[in-house]
Amino acid sequence: MQWLYQRDLAYIHAVGFGSSAQGAAPEILRRLKNASTRIRRVVDVGCGAGPLTKALLEGGFEVTGIDTSVDLLEIARTVSPLARFLNVSAYDTPLPACEAVIALGEPLTYHEDSGADYRLSQFFRCASSVLPAGGLLIFDIIELGEPSLAGRAWSSGEDWAVLVETTENQSERTLVRDIQTFRRIGEFYRRSREVHKVRLFDTRWLRAELASCGFTTETAGSYGEQPLPARRRAFIATKDA
Ligand SMILES: C[S@@+](CC[C@H](N)C(=O)[O-])C[C@H]1O[C@@H](n2cnc3c(N)ncnc32)[C@H](O)[C@@H]1O
């Protein structure tokens, strides 16, 4: 398992990168409320600092957040004390009883080896066995294709800065983000580094896997008004009767 979102990157993610999930939340809530089965319990896979968890709780759902990052979960617990949180990989735990599973912001793309397709297949099977007919599995991934995502980017806030160098290898279906963070601690800036290894997925393969697990799937380039970045695709999969 990769060590993702430790102390400083977790802080930066929480203070600087919650807006995509917040922007997606109204559409997610709309879908949950309009589902053909009554949705009461939601699992927020890769919940991070919990921006969606918070919106789901405010929308009246019972929420379990799952994430591998201890530091992000510490923040999520403070923000949403009424949710339940599990510090475990989504691939290493049975999903709790629920009517919807959501993995927003690419949590299913983090894989450091070539076992990604197998893990996702098993994850879909697990979701299919837990969800009732009409239950929802919603997630987004990074697709293979154009434009290239390789390059350098930076962002900053009042007490932090982050530099990211992205490389990708489409034939191996991998993308690597080399992330340097700078966070102000007292008078100084602390520097840390994380390397995230990500899998690029084939949308047709994912649709076929979902169908074989009993889901009818639509895909989208946005969550309602919230557009997804380049090469991201959202999957809204409904468990068949
Ligand atoms: C880009 S963040 C998105 C966080 C949050 N969903 C949001 O939209 O703000 C991806 C999250 O997935 C988590 N993650 C990655 N692999 C995971 C796994 N196998 N199981 C659970 N969480 C995972 C990371 O720790 C991180 O919090």
GROMACS .gro file of C-alpha atoms and ligand atoms in nm:
model
  268
    1MET     CA    1   0.000   0.000   0.000
    2GLN     CA    2   0.125   0.351  -0.081
    3TRP     CA    3   0.169   0.605   0.200
    4LEU     CA    4  -0.057   0.877   0.070
    5TYR     CA    5  -0.158   1.211   0.215
    6GLN     CA    6   0.063   1.227   0.520
    7ARG     CA    7   0.081   1.520   0.764
    8ASP     CA    8   0.152   1.819   0.537
    9LEU     CA    9  -0.013   1.706   0.214
   10ALA     CA   10  -0.320   1.606   0.419
   11TYR     CA   11  -0.336   1.957   0.566
   12ILE     CA   12  -0.291   2.118   0.224
   13HIS     CA   13  -0.551   1.891   0.066
   14ALA     CA   14  -0.800   1.982   0.341
   15VAL     CA   15  -0.750   2.359   0.327
   16GLY     CA   16  -0.682   2.398  -0.046
   17PHE     CA   17  -0.855   2.124  -0.244
   18GLY     CA   18  -1.203   2.063  -0.100
   19SER     CA   19  -1.391   2.269  -0.356
   20SER     CA   20  -1.431   1.996  -0.623
   21ALA     CA   21  -1.610   1.763  -0.382
   22GLN     CA   22  -1.816   2.053  -0.248
   23GLY     CA   23  -1.911   2.145  -0.605
   24ALA     CA   24  -2.006   1.785  -0.686
   25ALA     CA   25  -2.209   1.734  -0.367
   26PRO     CA   26  -2.542   1.886  -0.487
   27GLU     CA   27  -2.553   1.648  -0.787
   28ILE     CA   28  -2.455   1.349  -0.573
   29LEU     CA   29  -2.727   1.436  -0.321
   30ARG     CA   30  -2.979   1.479  -0.602
   31ARG     CA   31  -2.895   1.134  -0.740
   32LEU     CA   32  -2.916   0.970  -0.397
   33LYS     CA   33  -3.251   1.131  -0.321
   34ASN     CA   34  -3.397   1.039  -0.662
   35ALA     CA   35  -3.274   0.678  -0.661
   36SER     CA   36  -3.531   0.406  -0.725
   37THR     CA   37  -3.459   0.252  -0.384
   38ARG     CA   38  -3.457   0.447  -0.057
   39ILE     CA   39  -3.098   0.538   0.023
   40ARG     CA   40  -3.022   0.587   0.390
   41ARG     CA   41  -2.664   0.462   0.439
   42VAL     CA   42  -2.374   0.581   0.222
   43VAL     CA   43  -2.012   0.468   0.216
   44ASP     CA   44  -1.773   0.751   0.119
   45VAL     CA   45  -1.470   0.562  -0.015
   46GLY     CA   46  -1.148   0.766  -0.014
   47CYS     CA   47  -1.333   1.030   0.188
   48GLY     CA   48  -1.015   1.229   0.248
   49ALA     CA   49  -1.073   1.529   0.475
   50GLY     CA   50  -1.445   1.463   0.436
   51PRO     CA   51  -1.596   1.743   0.225
   52LEU     CA   52  -1.851   1.502   0.076
   53THR     CA   53  -1.900   1.323   0.409
   54LYS     CA   54  -2.007   1.655   0.560
   55ALA     CA   55  -2.249   1.731   0.276
   56LEU     CA   56  -2.399   1.380   0.297
   57LEU     CA   57  -2.453   1.410   0.673
   58GLU     CA   58  -2.616   1.749   0.623
   59GLY     CA   59  -2.835   1.586   0.358
   60GLY     CA   60  -2.966   1.342   0.621
   61PHE     CA   61  -2.765   1.030   0.530
   62GLU     CA   62  -2.576   0.796   0.763
   63VAL     CA   63  -2.216   0.798   0.642
   64THR     CA   64  -1.916   0.571   0.678
   65GLY     CA   65  -1.593   0.721   0.545
   66ILE     CA   66  -1.309   0.491   0.440
   67ASP     CA   67  -0.957   0.618   0.379
   68THR     CA   68  -0.599   0.495   0.404
   69SER     CA   69  -0.464   0.830   0.530
   70VAL     CA   70  -0.453   0.861   0.909
   71ASP     CA   71  -0.387   1.235   0.879
   72LEU     CA   72  -0.682   1.304   0.649
   73LEU     CA   73  -0.914   1.098   0.869
   74GLU     CA   74  -0.807   1.297   1.174
   75ILE     CA   75  -0.929   1.611   0.995
   76ALA     CA   76  -1.246   1.440   0.869
   77ARG     CA   77  -1.334   1.324   1.222
   78THR     CA   78  -1.310   1.682   1.348
   79VAL     CA   79  -1.522   1.818   1.063
   80SER     CA   80  -1.787   1.542   1.081
   81PRO     CA   81  -1.794   1.387   1.429
   82LEU     CA   82  -2.125   1.214   1.354
   83ALA     CA   83  -1.983   1.001   1.071
   84ARG     CA   84  -1.813   0.667   1.123
   85PHE     CA   85  -1.462   0.634   0.981
   86LEU     CA   86  -1.250   0.333   0.891
   87ASN     CA   87  -0.876   0.368   0.837
   88VAL     CA   88  -0.829   0.088   0.587
   89SER     CA   89  -0.784   0.034   0.214
   90ALA     CA   90  -1.113  -0.001   0.028
   91TYR     CA   91  -0.969  -0.321  -0.123
   92ASP     CA   92  -0.887  -0.481   0.212
   93THR     CA   93  -1.220  -0.457   0.387
   94PRO     CA   94  -1.575  -0.579   0.326
   95LEU     CA   95  -1.799  -0.281   0.251
   96PRO     CA   96  -2.039  -0.197   0.535
   97ALA     CA   97  -2.413  -0.245   0.477
   98CYS     CA   98  -2.534   0.049   0.267
   99GLU     CA   99  -2.746   0.153  -0.028
  100ALA     CA  100  -2.481   0.370  -0.199
  101VAL     CA  101  -2.104   0.363  -0.240
  102ILE     CA  102  -1.928   0.678  -0.359
  103ALA     CA  103  -1.559   0.727  -0.444
  104LEU     CA  104  -1.515   1.090  -0.544
  105GLY     CA  105  -1.187   1.249  -0.654
  106GLU     CA  106  -1.018   0.941  -0.803
  107PRO     CA  107  -0.959   0.728  -0.491
  108LEU     CA  108  -0.989   0.409  -0.699
  109THR     CA  109  -0.698   0.511  -0.922
  110TYR     CA  110  -0.416   0.478  -0.666
  111HIS     CA  111  -0.224   0.156  -0.734
  112GLU     CA  112   0.148   0.106  -0.703
  113ASP     CA  113   0.158  -0.221  -0.896
  114SER     CA  114  -0.015  -0.387  -1.189
  115GLY     CA  115  -0.294  -0.541  -0.979
  116ALA     CA  116  -0.529  -0.247  -1.038
  117ASP     CA  117  -0.777  -0.416  -1.276
  118TYR     CA  118  -0.809  -0.718  -1.046
  119ARG     CA  119  -0.861  -0.496  -0.740
  120LEU     CA  120  -1.129  -0.292  -0.916
  121SER     CA  121  -1.309  -0.603  -1.038
  122GLN     CA  122  -1.315  -0.739  -0.683
  123PHE     CA  123  -1.429  -0.401  -0.550
  124PHE     CA  124  -1.720  -0.394  -0.799
  125ARG     CA  125  -1.816  -0.747  -0.697
  126CYS     CA  126  -1.807  -0.649  -0.333
  127ALA     CA  127  -2.023  -0.339  -0.399
  128SER     CA  128  -2.264  -0.547  -0.604
  129SER     CA  129  -2.305  -0.798  -0.321
  130VAL     CA  130  -2.378  -0.524  -0.065
  131LEU     CA  131  -2.606  -0.293  -0.265
  132PRO     CA  132  -2.978  -0.358  -0.309
  133ALA     CA  133  -3.148  -0.327  -0.650
  134GLY     CA  134  -3.151   0.045  -0.734
  135GLY     CA  135  -2.850   0.108  -0.510
  136LEU     CA  136  -2.579   0.335  -0.651
  137LEU     CA  137  -2.206   0.304  -0.707
  138ILE     CA  138  -2.060   0.642  -0.810
  139PHE     CA  139  -1.692   0.702  -0.876
  140ASP     CA  140  -1.449   0.877  -1.109
  141ILE     CA  141  -1.122   0.774  -1.265
  142ILE     CA  142  -0.854   0.897  -1.506
  143GLU     CA  143  -0.892   0.763  -1.859
  144LEU     CA  144  -0.629   0.662  -2.108
  145GLY     CA  145  -0.601   0.903  -2.404
  146GLU     CA  146  -0.539   1.267  -2.482
  147PRO     CA  147  -0.444   1.534  -2.381
  148SER     CA  148  -0.125   1.439  -2.204
  149LEU     CA  149  -0.136   1.508  -1.831
  150ALA     CA  150   0.242   1.528  -1.806
  151GLY     CA  151   0.388   1.856  -1.684
  152ARG     CA  152   0.459   2.074  -1.386
  153ALA     CA  153   0.205   2.266  -1.181
  154TRP     CA  154   0.195   2.457  -0.856
  155SER     CA  155  -0.063   2.595  -0.613
  156SER     CA  156  -0.030   2.794  -0.294
  157GLY     CA  157  -0.227   2.927   0.001
  158GLU     CA  158  -0.155   3.152   0.295
  159ASP     CA  159   0.077   2.910   0.473
  160TRP     CA  160   0.152   2.644   0.213
  161ALA     CA  161   0.269   2.575  -0.141
  162VAL     CA  162   0.264   2.256  -0.345
  163LEU     CA  163   0.463   2.170  -0.660
  164VAL     CA  164   0.362   1.868  -0.866
  165GLU     CA  165   0.553   1.705  -1.149
  166THR     CA  166   0.339   1.457  -1.340
  167THR     CA  167   0.468   1.194  -1.579
  168GLU     CA  168   0.264   0.934  -1.758
  169ASN     CA  169   0.325   0.619  -1.952
  170GLN     CA  170   0.016   0.525  -2.152
  171SER     CA  171   0.152   0.193  -2.272
  172GLU     CA  172   0.202   0.087  -1.909
  173ARG     CA  173  -0.118   0.271  -1.809
  174THR     CA  174   0.057   0.453  -1.526
  175LEU     CA  175   0.075   0.811  -1.410
  176VAL     CA  176   0.314   0.928  -1.139
  177ARG     CA  177   0.285   1.251  -0.941
  178ASP     CA  178   0.599   1.367  -0.765
  179ILE     CA  179   0.465   1.609  -0.505
  180GLN     CA  180   0.675   1.854  -0.304
  181THR     CA  181   0.499   2.042  -0.025
  182PHE     CA  182   0.606   2.347   0.172
  183ARG     CA  183   0.412   2.429   0.489
  184ARG     CA  184   0.478   2.716   0.723
  185ILE     CA  185   0.558   2.600   1.074
  186GLY     CA  186   0.638   2.901   1.293
  187GLU     CA  187   0.896   3.110   1.110
  188PHE     CA  188   1.003   2.839   0.867
  189TYR     CA  189   0.861   2.632   0.584
  190ARG     CA  190   0.880   2.254   0.624
  191ARG     CA  191   0.946   2.063   0.302
  192SER     CA  192   0.801   1.715   0.242
  193ARG     CA  193   0.768   1.487  -0.058
  194GLU     CA  194   0.522   1.219  -0.168
  195VAL     CA  195   0.515   1.013  -0.485
  196HIS     CA  196   0.170   0.893  -0.593
  197LYS     CA  197   0.138   0.609  -0.842
  198VAL     CA  198  -0.189   0.611  -1.032
  199ARG     CA  199  -0.353   0.375  -1.281
  200LEU     CA  200  -0.501   0.498  -1.612
  201PHE     CA  201  -0.820   0.311  -1.695
  202ASP     CA  202  -0.998   0.202  -2.008
  203THR     CA  203  -1.358   0.325  -1.984
  204ARG     CA  204  -1.497   0.044  -2.203
  205TRP     CA  205  -1.334  -0.217  -1.981
  206LEU     CA  206  -1.478  -0.056  -1.668
  207ARG     CA  207  -1.827  -0.047  -1.819
  208ALA     CA  208  -1.801  -0.414  -1.915
  209GLU     CA  209  -1.681  -0.511  -1.566
  210LEU     CA  210  -1.965  -0.317  -1.407
  211ALA     CA  211  -2.217  -0.486  -1.639
  212SER     CA  212  -2.077  -0.828  -1.546
  213CYS     CA  213  -2.133  -0.735  -1.180
  214GLY     CA  214  -2.499  -0.646  -1.242
  215PHE     CA  215  -2.477  -0.268  -1.284
  216THR     CA  216  -2.627  -0.043  -1.550
  217THR     CA  217  -2.384   0.244  -1.597
  218GLU     CA  218  -2.389   0.593  -1.735
  219THR     CA  219  -2.075   0.802  -1.759
  220ALA     CA  220  -2.030   1.178  -1.744
  221GLY     CA  221  -1.766   1.448  -1.773
  222SER     CA  222  -1.906   1.642  -1.480
  223TYR     CA  223  -2.102   1.605  -1.157
  224GLY     CA  224  -2.390   1.834  -1.243
  225GLU     CA  225  -2.249   2.187  -1.253
  226GLN     CA  226  -1.906   2.070  -1.137
  227PRO     CA  227  -1.687   1.988  -1.439
  228LEU     CA  228  -1.424   1.716  -1.402
  229PRO     CA  229  -1.064   1.794  -1.501
  230ALA     CA  230  -0.922   1.668  -1.833
  231ARG     CA  231  -0.938   1.291  -1.887
  232ARG     CA  232  -1.149   1.232  -1.577
  233ARG     CA  233  -1.472   1.038  -1.616
  234ALA     CA  234  -1.752   0.986  -1.366
  235PHE     CA  235  -1.935   0.653  -1.352
  236ILE     CA  236  -2.288   0.640  -1.213
  237ALA     CA  237  -2.373   0.273  -1.181
  238THR     CA  238  -2.714   0.149  -1.069
  239LYS     CA  239  -2.752  -0.204  -0.932
  240ASP     CA  240  -2.992  -0.400  -1.152
  241ALA     CA  241  -3.306  -0.563  -1.010
  242LIG     C1  242  -0.773   1.308  -0.431
  242LIG     S1  243  -0.820   1.248  -0.273
  242LIG     C2  244  -0.999   1.275  -0.277
  242LIG     C3  245  -1.054   1.291  -0.137
  242LIG     C4  246  -1.204   1.324  -0.129
  242LIG     N1  247  -1.287   1.216  -0.181
  242LIG     C5  248  -1.234   1.451  -0.202
  242LIG     O1  249  -1.299   1.445  -0.308
  242LIG     O2  250  -1.191   1.557  -0.155
  242LIG     C6  251  -0.809   1.070  -0.291
  242LIG     C7  252  -0.830   0.999  -0.159
  242LIG     O3  253  -0.832   0.858  -0.180
  242LIG     C8  254  -0.768   0.797  -0.069
  242LIG     N2  255  -0.731   0.661  -0.111
  242LIG     C9  256  -0.644   0.624  -0.206
  242LIG     N3  257  -0.638   0.491  -0.217
  242LIG    C10  258  -0.729   0.441  -0.128
  242LIG    C11  259  -0.771   0.310  -0.093
  242LIG     N4  260  -0.719   0.201  -0.152
  242LIG     N5  261  -0.865   0.297   0.003
  242LIG    C12  262  -0.919   0.405   0.062
  242LIG     N6  263  -0.881   0.531   0.035
  242LIG    C13  264  -0.788   0.550  -0.060
  242LIG    C14  265  -0.653   0.892  -0.039
  242LIG     O4  266  -0.598   0.875   0.089
  242LIG    C15  267  -0.722   1.027  -0.055
  242LIG     O5  268  -0.785   1.069   0.063
   0.00000   0.00000   0.00000
